[in-house]
mmCIF file of C-alpha atoms in Angstrom:
data_model
loop_
_atom_site.group_PDB
_atom_site.id
_atom_site.type_symbol
_atom_site.label_atom_id
_atom_site.label_comp_id
_atom_site.label_asym_id
_atom_site.label_seq_id
_atom_site.Cartn_x
_atom_site.Cartn_y
_atom_site.Cartn_z
ATOM 1 C CA MET A 1 18.808 5.023 5.318
ATOM 2 C CA VAL A 2 15.817 6.517 3.517
ATOM 3 C CA VAL A 3 15.340 8.413 6.518
ATOM 4 C CA ALA A 4 18.725 10.312 6.110
ATOM 5 C CA LEU A 5 18.087 11.208 2.429
ATOM 6 C CA VAL A 6 14.541 12.290 3.237
ATOM 7 C CA SER A 7 16.022 14.599 5.801
ATOM 8 C CA CYS A 8 19.080 15.621 3.420
ATOM 9 C CA LEU A 9 16.735 16.086 0.436
ATOM 10 C CA GLY A 10 14.490 18.376 2.827
ATOM 11 C CA LEU A 11 17.380 20.877 3.126
ATOM 12 C CA MET A 12 18.204 20.949 -0.207
ATOM 13 C CA LEU A 13 14.780 21.545 -1.522
ATOM 14 C CA ALA A 14 14.771 23.968 0.904
ATOM 15 C CA ALA A 15 17.783 25.720 -0.266
ATOM 16 C CA CYS A 16 17.011 25.807 -3.944
ATOM 17 C CA GLY A 17 13.135 25.077 -4.183
ATOM 18 C CA GLY A 18 13.351 21.524 -5.345
ATOM 19 C CA GLY A 19 15.713 21.852 -8.104
ATOM 20 C CA SER A 20 17.920 24.492 -10.042
ATOM 21 C CA ASP A 21 20.430 24.976 -12.530
ATOM 22 C CA ALA A 22 23.086 22.749 -11.452
ATOM 23 C CA ARG A 23 24.759 20.649 -13.743
ATOM 24 C CA PRO A 24 24.396 16.960 -13.343
ATOM 25 C CA ASP A 25 28.514 16.791 -12.528
ATOM 26 C CA SER A 26 28.757 19.978 -10.386
ATOM 27 C CA GLY A 27 30.586 19.318 -6.936
ATOM 28 C CA MET A 28 31.412 15.824 -8.044
ATOM 29 C CA SER A 29 35.028 14.831 -7.831
ATOM 30 C CA ASP A 30 36.806 11.613 -8.864
ATOM 31 C CA GLY A 31 37.143 10.902 -5.898
ATOM 32 C CA ASP A 32 34.127 10.810 -4.000
ATOM 33 C CA ALA A 33 31.026 9.398 -4.154
ATOM 34 C CA GLY A 34 29.514 11.262 -6.394
ATOM 35 C CA SER A 35 31.937 10.616 -9.008
ATOM 36 C CA GLN A 36 30.266 7.086 -9.526
ATOM 37 C CA ILE A 37 26.839 8.965 -10.659
ATOM 38 C CA ASP A 38 26.654 9.110 -14.756
ATOM 39 C CA ALA A 39 26.529 12.558 -15.333
ATOM 40 C CA GLY A 40 25.485 11.679 -18.960
ATOM 41 C CA SER A 41 21.869 10.567 -17.494
ATOM 42 C CA GLN A 42 19.166 12.965 -17.880
ATOM 43 C CA GLY A 43 15.510 13.016 -16.768
ATOM 44 C CA ILE A 44 15.888 10.271 -13.607
ATOM 45 C CA ASP A 45 12.526 9.450 -12.008
ATOM 46 C CA CYS A 46 11.908 10.021 -8.320
ATOM 47 C CA GLN A 47 13.473 6.657 -7.222
ATOM 48 C CA GLY A 48 16.471 7.407 -9.557
ATOM 49 C CA VAL A 49 16.714 10.770 -7.362
ATOM 50 C CA PHE A 50 16.927 8.517 -4.142
ATOM 51 C CA ASP A 51 19.348 6.404 -5.896
ATOM 52 C CA CYS A 52 21.327 8.923 -7.023
ATOM 53 C CA VAL A 53 21.472 10.927 -3.339
ATOM 54 C CA GLY A 54 22.360 7.334 -1.906
ATOM 55 C CA LEU A 55 25.851 7.550 -3.945
ATOM 56 C CA CYS A 56 26.995 11.104 -2.771
ATOM 57 C CA ALA A 57 29.328 11.579 0.184
ATOM 58 C CA ASP A 58 28.279 12.259 3.581
ATOM 59 C CA GLY A 59 27.934 16.078 2.897
ATOM 60 C CA ASP A 60 28.036 16.950 -0.396
ATOM 61 C CA ASP A 61 25.716 19.313 -0.895
ATOM 62 C CA PRO A 62 26.650 20.065 -4.681
ATOM 63 C CA CYS A 63 25.948 16.423 -5.472
ATOM 64 C CA VAL A 64 22.786 15.785 -3.869
ATOM 65 C CA LYS A 65 21.725 19.297 -5.746
ATOM 66 C CA ALA A 66 22.581 17.708 -8.991
ATOM 67 C CA CYS A 67 20.946 14.709 -8.577
ATOM 68 C CA LEU A 68 17.546 17.151 -7.825
ATOM 69 C CA ALA A 69 18.604 18.922 -10.825
ATOM 70 C CA ARG A 70 18.611 15.407 -12.958
ATOM 71 C CA GLY A 71 14.852 14.572 -11.882
ATOM 72 C CA THR A 72 11.931 14.911 -14.002
ATOM 73 C CA PRO A 73 9.595 17.526 -13.150
ATOM 74 C CA THR A 74 7.004 14.642 -11.867
ATOM 75 C CA ALA A 75 10.325 13.040 -9.935
ATOM 76 C CA VAL A 76 10.788 16.352 -8.267
ATOM 77 C CA ALA A 77 7.368 16.670 -7.205
ATOM 78 C CA LEU A 78 6.812 13.270 -5.869
ATOM 79 C CA VAL A 79 10.304 13.486 -3.733
ATOM 80 C CA THR A 80 8.875 16.816 -2.797
ATOM 81 C CA ASP A 81 5.452 15.015 -1.424
ATOM 82 C CA LEU A 82 7.462 12.347 0.170
ATOM 83 C CA VAL A 83 10.187 15.179 2.110
ATOM 84 C CA LYS A 84 6.901 17.295 3.319
ATOM 85 C CA CYS A 85 5.352 14.084 4.615
ATOM 86 C CA GLY A 86 8.120 12.927 6.431
ATOM 87 C CA GLU A 87 8.659 16.488 8.068
ATOM 88 C CA ALA A 88 4.735 16.816 8.627
ATOM 89 C CA ASN A 89 5.327 14.037 11.120
ATOM 90 C CA ALA A 90 8.459 14.573 12.423
ATOM 91 C CA CYS A 91 9.640 11.231 11.257
ATOM 92 C CA VAL A 92 13.271 9.883 12.836
ATOM 93 C CA ASP A 93 13.175 6.244 11.636
ATOM 94 C CA GLU A 94 11.631 4.635 8.535
ATOM 95 C CA ASN A 95 8.906 2.959 10.660
ATOM 96 C CA CYS A 96 7.877 6.199 10.685
ATOM 97 C CA LEU A 97 7.967 6.752 6.974
ATOM 98 C CA SER A 98 6.216 3.628 6.352
ATOM 99 C CA VAL A 99 3.390 4.097 8.699
ATOM 100 C CA ASN A 100 2.606 7.549 7.786
ATOM 101 C CA CYS A 101 4.014 8.134 4.264
ATOM 102 C CA ALA A 102 3.112 4.518 2.471
ATOM 103 C CA ASN A 103 1.268 6.241 -0.439
ATOM 104 C CA GLU A 104 4.050 9.181 -1.024
ATOM 105 C CA ILE A 105 7.172 5.827 -0.795
ATOM 106 C CA ARG A 106 4.843 3.891 -3.417
ATOM 107 C CA ALA A 107 4.049 6.630 -5.415
ATOM 108 C CA CYS A 108 7.813 7.400 -5.778
ATOM 109 C CA GLY A 109 9.321 3.847 -5.914
ATOM 110 C CA GLY A 110 12.293 4.382 -4.014
ATOM 111 C CA GLY A 111 13.228 3.623 -0.467
ATOM 112 C CA THR A 112 11.635 1.297 1.344
ATOM 113 C CA THR A 113 8.013 -0.027 0.182
ATOM 114 C CA THR A 114 7.542 -3.202 2.940
ATOM 115 C CA CYS A 115 3.914 -2.464 4.580
ATOM 116 C CA ASN A 116 3.631 -2.398 8.607
ATOM 117 C CA THR A 117 2.768 -5.861 9.816
ATOM 118 C CA VAL A 118 3.098 -5.189 13.343
ATOM 119 C CA GLY A 119 -0.279 -6.172 14.988
ATOM 120 C CA VAL A 120 -2.290 -5.908 11.572
ATOM 121 C CA PRO A 121 -4.482 -8.732 11.210
ATOM 122 C CA GLU A 122 -3.891 -10.491 7.918
ATOM 123 C CA MET A 123 -5.247 -13.219 5.906
ATOM 124 C CA THR A 124 -2.506 -15.914 5.382
ATOM 125 C CA GLY A 125 -3.438 -17.364 1.854
ATOM 126 C CA PRO A 126 -6.524 -17.281 -0.328
ATOM 127 C CA ILE A 127 -10.311 -18.067 0.265
ATOM 128 C CA ALA A 128 -11.436 -21.603 -0.025
ATOM 129 C CA GLY A 129 -14.428 -23.301 -0.783
ATOM 130 C CA LEU A 130 -15.610 -20.369 -3.002
ATOM 131 C CA GLY A 131 -17.904 -22.111 -6.157
ATOM 132 C CA SER A 132 -17.914 -20.475 -9.435
ATOM 133 C CA ASP A 133 -21.769 -20.383 -10.047
ATOM 134 C CA TYR A 134 -24.847 -19.807 -7.613
ATOM 135 C CA ALA A 135 -28.683 -19.672 -7.732
ATOM 136 C CA ALA A 136 -29.646 -16.342 -6.196
ATOM 137 C CA GLY A 137 -30.318 -17.102 -2.713
ATOM 138 C CA ASP A 138 -28.016 -19.970 -2.506
ATOM 139 C CA PRO A 139 -26.173 -20.939 0.596
ATOM 140 C CA MET A 140 -22.236 -20.124 0.536
ATOM 141 C CA THR A 141 -19.548 -21.559 2.624
ATOM 142 C CA VAL A 142 -16.067 -19.978 2.467
ATOM 143 C CA SER A 143 -13.137 -20.673 4.802
ATOM 144 C CA VAL A 144 -10.597 -17.601 5.032
ATOM 145 C CA PRO A 145 -7.213 -18.533 6.447
ATOM 146 C CA VAL A 146 -6.117 -15.482 8.890
ATOM 147 C CA ASP A 147 -2.932 -14.775 11.104
ATOM 148 C CA GLU A 148 -2.249 -14.407 14.863
ATOM 149 C CA ASP A 149 -3.581 -10.927 15.133
ATOM 150 C CA THR A 150 -6.843 -11.689 13.381
ATOM 151 C CA ARG A 151 -10.107 -11.849 16.085
ATOM 152 C CA ARG A 152 -12.890 -11.198 13.804
ATOM 153 C CA VAL A 153 -13.734 -11.651 9.958
ATOM 154 C CA ILE A 154 -16.059 -9.861 8.071
ATOM 155 C CA VAL A 155 -16.595 -11.327 4.741
ATOM 156 C CA GLY A 156 -19.194 -9.206 2.129
ATOM 157 C CA ILE A 157 -20.157 -9.895 -1.422
ATOM 158 C CA TYR A 158 -19.419 -6.939 -4.581
ATOM 159 C CA GLU A 159 -20.360 -6.967 -7.855
ATOM 160 C CA VAL A 160 -17.441 -7.015 -10.143
ATOM 161 C CA GLY A 161 -17.356 -3.124 -12.116
ATOM 162 C CA SER A 162 -19.397 -1.248 -9.548
ATOM 163 C CA ASN A 163 -19.746 -0.715 -5.579
ATOM 164 C CA ALA A 164 -22.707 -2.588 -5.352
ATOM 165 C CA TYR A 165 -22.817 -4.583 -2.118
ATOM 166 C CA LEU A 166 -25.203 -7.803 -1.764
ATOM 167 C CA GLY A 167 -24.443 -8.919 1.772
ATOM 168 C CA GLY A 168 -22.343 -10.466 3.474
ATOM 169 C CA THR A 169 -21.857 -12.239 7.359
ATOM 170 C CA ALA A 170 -19.166 -11.619 10.268
ATOM 171 C CA ASP A 171 -18.253 -13.816 12.960
ATOM 172 C CA ASP A 172 -14.994 -13.624 15.632
ATOM 173 C CA ALA A 173 -12.341 -15.870 14.831
ATOM 174 C CA ALA A 174 -9.614 -17.761 16.826
ATOM 175 C CA PRO A 175 -6.252 -16.243 15.999
ATOM 176 C CA SER A 176 -4.033 -18.065 13.506
ATOM 177 C CA SER A 177 -7.188 -20.097 12.657
ATOM 178 C CA VAL A 178 -8.945 -20.860 9.359
ATOM 179 C CA LYS A 179 -12.378 -19.139 9.838
ATOM 180 C CA THR A 180 -15.288 -20.952 8.271
ATOM 181 C CA LEU A 181 -18.397 -18.530 7.446
ATOM 182 C CA ASP A 182 -22.079 -19.358 6.049
ATOM 183 C CA PHE A 183 -23.800 -16.941 4.055
ATOM 184 C CA ARG A 184 -26.095 -16.835 0.877
ATOM 185 C CA ALA A 185 -25.702 -15.382 -2.579
ATOM 186 C CA GLY A 186 -28.246 -12.375 -2.191
ATOM 187 C CA VAL A 187 -32.032 -13.477 -2.120
ATOM 188 C CA VAL A 188 -34.082 -15.804 -4.399
ATOM 189 C CA GLY A 189 -35.378 -14.049 -7.082
ATOM 190 C CA GLY A 190 -32.338 -11.119 -6.138
ATOM 191 C CA ALA A 191 -29.575 -9.742 -7.875
ATOM 192 C CA VAL A 192 -27.466 -11.332 -10.509
ATOM 193 C CA GLY A 193 -24.208 -11.284 -12.189
ATOM 194 C CA THR A 194 -20.403 -11.499 -11.481
ATOM 195 C CA TYR A 195 -19.134 -10.814 -8.119
ATOM 196 C CA TYR A 196 -16.338 -11.641 -5.576
ATOM 197 C CA LEU A 197 -15.594 -11.170 -1.673
ATOM 198 C CA SER A 198 -13.979 -8.465 0.189
ATOM 199 C CA VAL A 199 -12.803 -9.622 3.554
ATOM 200 C CA GLU A 200 -12.065 -7.061 6.640
ATOM 201 C CA LEU A 201 -10.292 -8.531 9.377
ATOM 202 C CA CYS A 202 -10.017 -6.780 13.161
ATOM 203 C CA SER A 203 -7.691 -6.998 15.406
ATOM 204 C CA THR A 204 -10.363 -7.501 18.410
ATOM 205 C CA SER A 205 -13.358 -9.197 19.084
ATOM 206 C CA VAL A 206 -16.426 -7.844 17.497
ATOM 207 C CA CYS A 207 -14.018 -4.943 16.171
ATOM 208 C CA THR A 208 -14.112 -3.615 19.623
ATOM 209 C CA THR A 209 -12.398 -0.038 19.662
ATOM 210 C CA PRO A 210 -9.662 0.829 19.313
ATOM 211 C CA PHE A 211 -8.587 -2.109 16.518
ATOM 212 C CA ILE A 212 -6.896 -2.107 13.677
ATOM 213 C CA ARG A 213 -9.151 -3.351 10.316
ATOM 214 C CA ASN A 214 -7.440 -4.204 7.499
ATOM 215 C CA THR A 215 -10.031 -4.925 4.719
ATOM 216 C CA TYR A 216 -9.128 -6.822 1.432
ATOM 217 C CA GLN A 217 -10.348 -5.215 -1.733
ATOM 218 C CA ARG A 218 -10.421 -4.656 -5.133
ATOM 219 C CA ALA A 219 -8.065 -1.616 -6.067
ATOM 220 C CA ASP A 220 -10.411 -0.374 -8.727
ATOM 221 C CA ARG A 221 -14.041 -1.997 -7.587
ATOM 222 C CA THR A 222 -15.728 -0.147 -10.777
ATOM 223 C CA ALA A 223 -12.910 -1.522 -13.496
ATOM 224 C CA SER A 224 -13.335 -4.536 -15.312
ATOM 225 C CA PHE A 225 -12.060 -7.348 -13.734
ATOM 226 C CA THR A 226 -8.200 -9.043 -14.922
ATOM 227 C CA SER A 227 -7.262 -12.198 -14.836
ATOM 228 C CA GLY A 228 -4.872 -12.771 -12.307
ATOM 229 C CA GLU A 229 -5.957 -9.803 -10.217
ATOM 230 C CA THR A 230 -4.850 -9.780 -6.673
ATOM 231 C CA TYR A 231 -6.264 -8.115 -3.305
ATOM 232 C CA THR A 232 -5.068 -4.711 -1.969
ATOM 233 C CA ALA A 233 -5.221 -4.760 1.863
ATOM 234 C CA THR A 234 -5.912 -1.026 3.463
ATOM 235 C CA ASN A 235 -5.268 -1.231 7.339
ATOM 236 C CA GLU A 236 -6.029 1.515 9.871
ATOM 237 C CA HIS A 237 -6.266 2.201 13.013
ATOM 238 C CA VAL A 238 -9.917 2.883 14.348
ATOM 239 C CA GLY A 239 -10.220 4.632 17.402
ATOM 240 C CA GLY A 240 -5.862 4.984 18.020
ATOM 241 C CA PRO A 241 -3.150 6.934 16.285
ATOM 242 C CA ALA A 242 -4.381 7.972 12.932
ATOM 243 C CA MET A 243 -2.976 5.457 10.104
ATOM 244 C CA THR A 244 -4.055 4.432 6.706
ATOM 245 C CA GLU A 245 -1.702 2.244 4.322
ATOM 246 C CA SER A 246 -2.793 0.248 1.223
ATOM 247 C CA CYS A 247 -0.565 -2.313 0.205
ATOM 248 C CA PRO A 248 -0.400 -4.800 -2.574
ATOM 249 C CA THR A 249 -0.868 -8.459 -1.870
ATOM 250 C CA ALA A 250 -0.427 -11.650 -3.684
ATOM 251 C CA ILE A 251 -3.625 -13.437 -2.457
ATOM 252 C CA PRO A 252 -6.103 -13.866 -5.573
ATOM 253 C CA ILE A 253 -9.295 -12.231 -6.465
ATOM 254 C CA GLN A 254 -11.866 -15.137 -6.894
ATOM 255 C CA THR A 255 -14.798 -14.272 -9.101
ATOM 256 C CA PHE A 256 -18.375 -16.186 -9.375
ATOM 257 C CA GLN A 257 -21.621 -15.908 -10.678
ATOM 258 C CA ILE A 258 -25.146 -15.524 -9.438
ATOM 259 C CA HIS A 259 -27.795 -16.449 -11.983
#
């Protein structure tokens, strides 16, 4: 359905330049799907444009044009970005859109926002064993639960509110397992402050190319930490078809102190 709407909107954007002076009720008769659209609602968002077009009857170009006319300038710009991405990648199915236009789909808030998981290594739960307080240089042991697509786990220590990297470790992992990793909280007499762990998963042993990398990290490393914050997972093909997709997760970020 999303692909059909993108295609339809693409034709209409080309015809009317992303919006026109069409009235919200233009082309809609009481007997077609377009009549279900509330002509009194103005300034709809990007998802609203897609929802509106979804109510138009097949071939009802005036209805589609009216939906575009009802969109805010920002909504029309986001619709245009998604349409251009779909056309640039010659997408004919929703998987193509989800892989190649994930950022545009999320920005719009319309269509499917389900992230691609086929062949993508993923965490299956939160990190276990992480303490709340360590002396600089203390040993750390954590366990990372991973799915059937994971073959290697890499953890890194990052400072909250900056891009500072303190160190970490990596090791191959069995599929559908809980990988235990041992490393240290920096070095004795080293950096102190508030930190958290990033997790990078690879779909091949030793991250041998080509592989899919999935990195669990803060959405904004330099921002202050917010209670209840969860990881954003960014997966990419390395040495394979170009693909980068960032997805929200429900896995909590746990902070700890190094003193």
